[in-house]
Coordinates of C-alpha atoms in Angstrom, one line a residue:
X267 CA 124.0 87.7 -112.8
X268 CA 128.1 88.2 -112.3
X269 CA 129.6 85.5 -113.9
X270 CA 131.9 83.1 -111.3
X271 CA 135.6 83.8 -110.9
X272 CA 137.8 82.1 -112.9
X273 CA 141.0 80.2 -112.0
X274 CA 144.0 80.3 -114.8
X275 CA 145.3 77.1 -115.3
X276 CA 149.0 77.0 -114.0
X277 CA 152.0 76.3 -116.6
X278 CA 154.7 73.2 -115.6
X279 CA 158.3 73.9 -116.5
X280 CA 158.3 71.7 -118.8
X281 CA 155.0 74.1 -121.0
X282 CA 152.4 71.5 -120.3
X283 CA 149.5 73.1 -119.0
X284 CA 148.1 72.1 -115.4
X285 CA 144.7 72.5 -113.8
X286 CA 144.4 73.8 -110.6
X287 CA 141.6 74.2 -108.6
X288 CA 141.1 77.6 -106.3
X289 CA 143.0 77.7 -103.2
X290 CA 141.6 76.8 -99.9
X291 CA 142.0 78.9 -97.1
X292 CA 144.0 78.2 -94.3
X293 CA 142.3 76.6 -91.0
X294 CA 141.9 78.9 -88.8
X295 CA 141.1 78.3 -85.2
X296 CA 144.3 76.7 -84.2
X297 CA 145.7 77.2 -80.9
X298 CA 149.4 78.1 -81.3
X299 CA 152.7 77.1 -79.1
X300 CA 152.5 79.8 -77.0
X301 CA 149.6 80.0 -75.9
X302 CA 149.8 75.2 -75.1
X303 CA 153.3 76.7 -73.3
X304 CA 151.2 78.5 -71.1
X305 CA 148.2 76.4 -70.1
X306 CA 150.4 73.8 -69.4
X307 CA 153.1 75.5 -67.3
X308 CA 150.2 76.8 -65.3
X309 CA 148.9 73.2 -64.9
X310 CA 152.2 72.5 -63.9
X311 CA 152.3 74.8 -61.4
X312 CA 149.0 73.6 -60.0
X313 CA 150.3 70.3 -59.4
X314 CA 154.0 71.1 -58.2
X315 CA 152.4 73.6 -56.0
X316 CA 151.8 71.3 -52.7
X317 CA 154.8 69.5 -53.3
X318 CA 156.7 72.7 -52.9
X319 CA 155.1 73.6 -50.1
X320 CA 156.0 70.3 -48.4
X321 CA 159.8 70.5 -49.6
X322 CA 160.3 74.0 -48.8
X323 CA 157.9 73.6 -44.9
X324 CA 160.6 70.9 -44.0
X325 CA 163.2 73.5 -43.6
X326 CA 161.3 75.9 -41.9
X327 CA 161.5 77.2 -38.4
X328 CA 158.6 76.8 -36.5
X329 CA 157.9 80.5 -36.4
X330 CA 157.4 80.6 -40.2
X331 CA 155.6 77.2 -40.0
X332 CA 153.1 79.3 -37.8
X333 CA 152.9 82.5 -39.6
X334 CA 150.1 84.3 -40.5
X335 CA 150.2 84.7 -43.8
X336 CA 151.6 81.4 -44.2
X337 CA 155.3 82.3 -45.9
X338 CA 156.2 80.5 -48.9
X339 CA 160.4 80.8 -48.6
X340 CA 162.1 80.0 -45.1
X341 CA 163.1 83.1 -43.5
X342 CA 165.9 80.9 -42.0
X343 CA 166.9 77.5 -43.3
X344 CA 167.4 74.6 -41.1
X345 CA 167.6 71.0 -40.3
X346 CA 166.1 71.0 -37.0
X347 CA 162.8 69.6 -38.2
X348 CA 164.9 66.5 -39.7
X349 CA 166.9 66.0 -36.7
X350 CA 163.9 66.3 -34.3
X351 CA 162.4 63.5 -36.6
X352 CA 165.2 61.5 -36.3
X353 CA 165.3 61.6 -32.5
X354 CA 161.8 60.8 -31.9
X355 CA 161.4 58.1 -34.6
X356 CA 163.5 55.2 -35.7
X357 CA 163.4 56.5 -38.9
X358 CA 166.7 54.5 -40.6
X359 CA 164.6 51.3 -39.3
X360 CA 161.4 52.7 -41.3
X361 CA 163.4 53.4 -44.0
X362 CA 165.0 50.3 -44.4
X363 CA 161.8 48.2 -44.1
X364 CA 160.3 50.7 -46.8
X365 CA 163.1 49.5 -48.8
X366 CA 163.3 46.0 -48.7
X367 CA 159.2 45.7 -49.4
X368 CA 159.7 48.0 -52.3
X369 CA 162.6 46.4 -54.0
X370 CA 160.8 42.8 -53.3
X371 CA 158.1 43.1 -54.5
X372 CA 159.1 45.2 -57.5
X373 CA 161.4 42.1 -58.4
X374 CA 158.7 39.7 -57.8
X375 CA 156.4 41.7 -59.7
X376 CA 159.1 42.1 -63.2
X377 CA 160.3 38.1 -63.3
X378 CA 156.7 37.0 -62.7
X379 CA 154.6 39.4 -64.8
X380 CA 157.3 39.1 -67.3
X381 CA 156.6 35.7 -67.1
X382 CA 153.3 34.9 -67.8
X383 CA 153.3 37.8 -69.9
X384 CA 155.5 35.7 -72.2
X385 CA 153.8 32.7 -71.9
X386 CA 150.3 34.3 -73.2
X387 CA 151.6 35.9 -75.7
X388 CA 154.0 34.0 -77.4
X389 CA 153.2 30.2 -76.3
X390 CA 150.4 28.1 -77.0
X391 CA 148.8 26.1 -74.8
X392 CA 145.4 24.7 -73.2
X393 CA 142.9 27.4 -71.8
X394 CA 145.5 30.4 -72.4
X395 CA 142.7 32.7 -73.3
X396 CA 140.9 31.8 -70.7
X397 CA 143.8 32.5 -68.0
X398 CA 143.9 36.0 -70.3
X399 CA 140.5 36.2 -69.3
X400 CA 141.4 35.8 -65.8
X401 CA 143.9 38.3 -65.9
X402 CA 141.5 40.7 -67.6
X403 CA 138.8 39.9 -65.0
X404 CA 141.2 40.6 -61.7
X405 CA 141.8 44.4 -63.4
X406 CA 138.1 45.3 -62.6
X407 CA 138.2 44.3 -59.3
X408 CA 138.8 46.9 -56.8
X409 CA 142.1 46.5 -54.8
X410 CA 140.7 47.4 -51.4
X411 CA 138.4 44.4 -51.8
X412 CA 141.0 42.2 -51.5
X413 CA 142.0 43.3 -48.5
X414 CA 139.9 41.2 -46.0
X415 CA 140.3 37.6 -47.8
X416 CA 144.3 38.7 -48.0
X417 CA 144.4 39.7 -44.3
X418 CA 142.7 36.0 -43.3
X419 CA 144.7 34.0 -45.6
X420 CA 148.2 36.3 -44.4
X421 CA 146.9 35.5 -41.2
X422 CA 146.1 31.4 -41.2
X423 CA 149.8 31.6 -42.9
X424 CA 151.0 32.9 -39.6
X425 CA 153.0 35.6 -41.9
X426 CA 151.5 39.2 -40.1
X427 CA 154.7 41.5 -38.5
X428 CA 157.0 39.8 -41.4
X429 CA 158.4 41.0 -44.5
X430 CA 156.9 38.3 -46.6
X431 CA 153.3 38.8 -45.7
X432 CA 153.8 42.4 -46.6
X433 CA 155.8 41.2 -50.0
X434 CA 153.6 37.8 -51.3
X435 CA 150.3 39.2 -51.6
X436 CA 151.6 42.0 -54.1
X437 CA 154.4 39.3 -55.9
X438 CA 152.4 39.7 -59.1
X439 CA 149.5 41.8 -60.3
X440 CA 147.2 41.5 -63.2
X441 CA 148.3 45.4 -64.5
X442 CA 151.7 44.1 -64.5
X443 CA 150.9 40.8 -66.5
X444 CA 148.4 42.5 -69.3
X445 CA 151.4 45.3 -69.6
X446 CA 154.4 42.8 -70.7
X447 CA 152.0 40.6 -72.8
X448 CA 151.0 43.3 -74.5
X449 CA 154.1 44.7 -75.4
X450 CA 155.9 41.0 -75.6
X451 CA 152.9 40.8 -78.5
X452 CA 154.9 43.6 -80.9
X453 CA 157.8 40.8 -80.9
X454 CA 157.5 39.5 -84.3
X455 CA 157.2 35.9 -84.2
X456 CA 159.9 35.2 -87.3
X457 CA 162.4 36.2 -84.9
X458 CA 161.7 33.6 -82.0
X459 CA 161.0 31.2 -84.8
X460 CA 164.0 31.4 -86.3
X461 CA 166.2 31.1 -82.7
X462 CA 164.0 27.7 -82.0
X463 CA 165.0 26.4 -85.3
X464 CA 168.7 27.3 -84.3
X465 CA 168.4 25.4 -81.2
X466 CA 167.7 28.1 -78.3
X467 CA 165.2 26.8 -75.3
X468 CA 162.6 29.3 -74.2
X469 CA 164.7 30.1 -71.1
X470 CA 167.2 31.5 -73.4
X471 CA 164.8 32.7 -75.6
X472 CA 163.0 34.7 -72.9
X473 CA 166.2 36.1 -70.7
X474 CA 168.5 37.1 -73.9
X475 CA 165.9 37.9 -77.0
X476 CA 162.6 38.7 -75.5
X477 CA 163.3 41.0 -72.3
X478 CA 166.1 43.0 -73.9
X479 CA 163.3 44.0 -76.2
X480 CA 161.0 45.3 -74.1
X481 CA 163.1 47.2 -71.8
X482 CA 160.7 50.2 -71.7
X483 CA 157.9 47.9 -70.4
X484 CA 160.0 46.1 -67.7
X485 CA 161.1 50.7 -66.9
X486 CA 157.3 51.3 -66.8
X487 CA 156.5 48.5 -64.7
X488 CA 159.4 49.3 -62.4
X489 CA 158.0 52.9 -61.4
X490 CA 154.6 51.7 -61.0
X491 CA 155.5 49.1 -59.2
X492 CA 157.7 50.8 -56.6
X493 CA 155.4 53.8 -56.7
X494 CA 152.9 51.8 -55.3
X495 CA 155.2 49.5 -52.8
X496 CA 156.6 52.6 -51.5
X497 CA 153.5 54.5 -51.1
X498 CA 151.4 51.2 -49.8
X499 CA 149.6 52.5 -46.5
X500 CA 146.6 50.3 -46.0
X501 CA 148.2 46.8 -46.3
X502 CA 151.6 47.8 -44.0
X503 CA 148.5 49.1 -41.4
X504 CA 146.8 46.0 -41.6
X505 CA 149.3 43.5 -41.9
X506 CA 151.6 45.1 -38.7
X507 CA 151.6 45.4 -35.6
X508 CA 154.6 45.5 -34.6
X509 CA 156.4 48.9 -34.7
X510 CA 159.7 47.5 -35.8
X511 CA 158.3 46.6 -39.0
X512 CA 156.4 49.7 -39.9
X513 CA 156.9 51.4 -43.3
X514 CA 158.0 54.7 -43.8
X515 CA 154.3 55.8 -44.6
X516 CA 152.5 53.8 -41.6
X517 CA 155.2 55.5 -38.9
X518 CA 154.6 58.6 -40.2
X519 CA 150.7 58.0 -39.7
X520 CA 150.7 56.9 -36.6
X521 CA 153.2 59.6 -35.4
X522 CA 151.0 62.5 -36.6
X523 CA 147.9 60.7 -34.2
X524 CA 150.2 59.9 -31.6
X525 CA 148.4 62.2 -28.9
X526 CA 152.0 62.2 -26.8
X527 CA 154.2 63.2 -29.6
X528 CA 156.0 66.7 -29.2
X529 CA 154.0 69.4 -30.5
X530 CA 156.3 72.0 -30.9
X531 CA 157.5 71.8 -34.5
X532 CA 155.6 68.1 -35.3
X533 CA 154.3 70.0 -38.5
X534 CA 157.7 70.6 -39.6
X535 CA 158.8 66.9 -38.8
X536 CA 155.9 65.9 -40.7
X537 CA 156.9 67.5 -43.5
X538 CA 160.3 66.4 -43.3
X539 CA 159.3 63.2 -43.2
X540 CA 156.9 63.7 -46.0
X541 CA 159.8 64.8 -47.9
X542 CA 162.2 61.7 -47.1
X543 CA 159.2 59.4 -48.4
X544 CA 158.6 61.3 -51.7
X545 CA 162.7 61.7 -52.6
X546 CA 163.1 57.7 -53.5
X547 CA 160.4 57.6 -56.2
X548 CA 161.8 61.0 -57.6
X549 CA 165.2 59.4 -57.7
X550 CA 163.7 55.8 -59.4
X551 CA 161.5 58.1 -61.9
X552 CA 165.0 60.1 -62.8
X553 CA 166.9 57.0 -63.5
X554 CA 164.0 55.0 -65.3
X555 CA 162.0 58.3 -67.4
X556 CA 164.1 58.1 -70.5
X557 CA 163.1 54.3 -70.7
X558 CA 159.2 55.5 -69.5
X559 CA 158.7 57.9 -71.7
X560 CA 160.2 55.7 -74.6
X561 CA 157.6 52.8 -72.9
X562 CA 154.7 55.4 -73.5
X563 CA 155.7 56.5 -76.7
X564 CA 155.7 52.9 -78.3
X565 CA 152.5 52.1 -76.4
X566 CA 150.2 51.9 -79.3
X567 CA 152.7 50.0 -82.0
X568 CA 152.7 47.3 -83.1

């Protein structure tokens, strides 16, 4: 039998002798940066790929909007699809009414979820685990089974073809509320302590200690929220009937059905259109990503 292999014991600077054991080998298997770089700006790719489509369709002449094979790049840029849109549809109207839902209840949705956030996790009172419970509960039910008791209630309210039955019924959400008292829960007590012992109310406490700390909540809430205002089709369908309160989404619906509409070019002014409804969010997410991304990195600490 060959006898095993031996290791020499190593020798510290200062001449005492060290045991060491055999090295290990390296792990092997792992996948390096190139090859991450590559998957990923392919799946990159495979998501940007229809909104390219859409952005670069809504300067497209109808003749390359009809060409077979379809053409990715615009053999000659123009506007015509946008003024054609603006000609048959009162989009400035739309867009406005888009706005004023989206930024109301995005408001509603950061001083009320901020709210009760706050109050469950940082005060104590009667049956607040309970009304957690509550809030935990309304997560796992679906939204679009709300949708019939909302309309009847909206509707015994007399508050269909206004602004506030499109804005009340989305005020507040449970996501919302379980997002800010979960992050309002990393506040270390000793500091709101320590302000109530100098004489601060909650008020104070809550507007200048607590939401200046969890800014990259109230940023993560703020492009949820308005990403799901702005794109909001079923509600604005139900709760309207009135054309002159339409949002952005539910005109464009109904003018792609519309059996009277022009049909020279209506692809092209639907993808203008499409592009004029996806341009807000992109601008929010720009402003608010540095805060998001901070928000998703400090998810999980505590």
């Amino acid at each position: 039998m060959s006898a095993a292999p031996t290791v020499a014991p190593a020798t510290a600077p200062d001449g005492n002798r060290q045991v060491t054991g055999p090295s290990r080998p390296r792990r092997q298997g792992r996948v390096s940066k190139p090859v991450l770089y590559v998957v990923a700006s392919l799946g990159l790719l495979v998501m940007a790929t229809p909104f390219l489509w859409m952005a670069l369709s809504a300067f497209k002449t109808k003749k390359d909007l009809t060409a077979s094979p379809p053409v990715w790049l615009p053999s000659e840029w123009t506007l015509q699809n946008f003024r054609d849109l603006l000609d048959q549809l009162d989009m400035p109207q739309y867009f406005l009414n888009s706005v004023i839902v989206a930024v109301l209840v995005t408001v509603c949705n950061l001083l009320f979820c901020s709210m009760l956030g706050y109050a469950l996790a940082k005060l104590n009172f009667t049956g607040r685990s309970k009304v957690f419970g509550i809030v935990l509960a309304a997560l796992m039910v679906p939204a679009n089974l709300m949708v019939l008791p909302l309309f009847v209630l909206i509707n015994q309210l007399n508050l269909l073809d206004t602004y506030a039955g499109l804005v009340l019924p989305f005020a507040a959400g449970a996501f919302g509320v379980f997002l800010m008292r979960q992050f309002m829960q990393a506040i270390p007590d000793e500091l709101l302590e320590a302000a109530r012992m100098d004489g601060a109310g909650e008020w104070y406490i809550f507007w200048r200690i607590v939401l200046p700390l969890v800014k990259p909540a109230l940023a993560t809430l703020t492009i949820f929220t308005f990403l799901g205002s702005w794109n909001n089709f079923i509600w604005p369908l139900i709760a309207t009937n009135d054309p002159e309160k339409y949002t952005l989404p539910v005109a464009l619906a109904t003018f792609a059905n519309d059996p009277n509409r022009t049909v020279g070019g209506a692809n092209g002014m639907l993808m203008a259109g499409s592009l004029l409804v996806v341009l807000p969010v992109l601008l929010v997410f720009a402003v608010l990503q540095r805060h998001f991304t901070q928000g998703i990195a400090t998810a999980g600490m505590k």
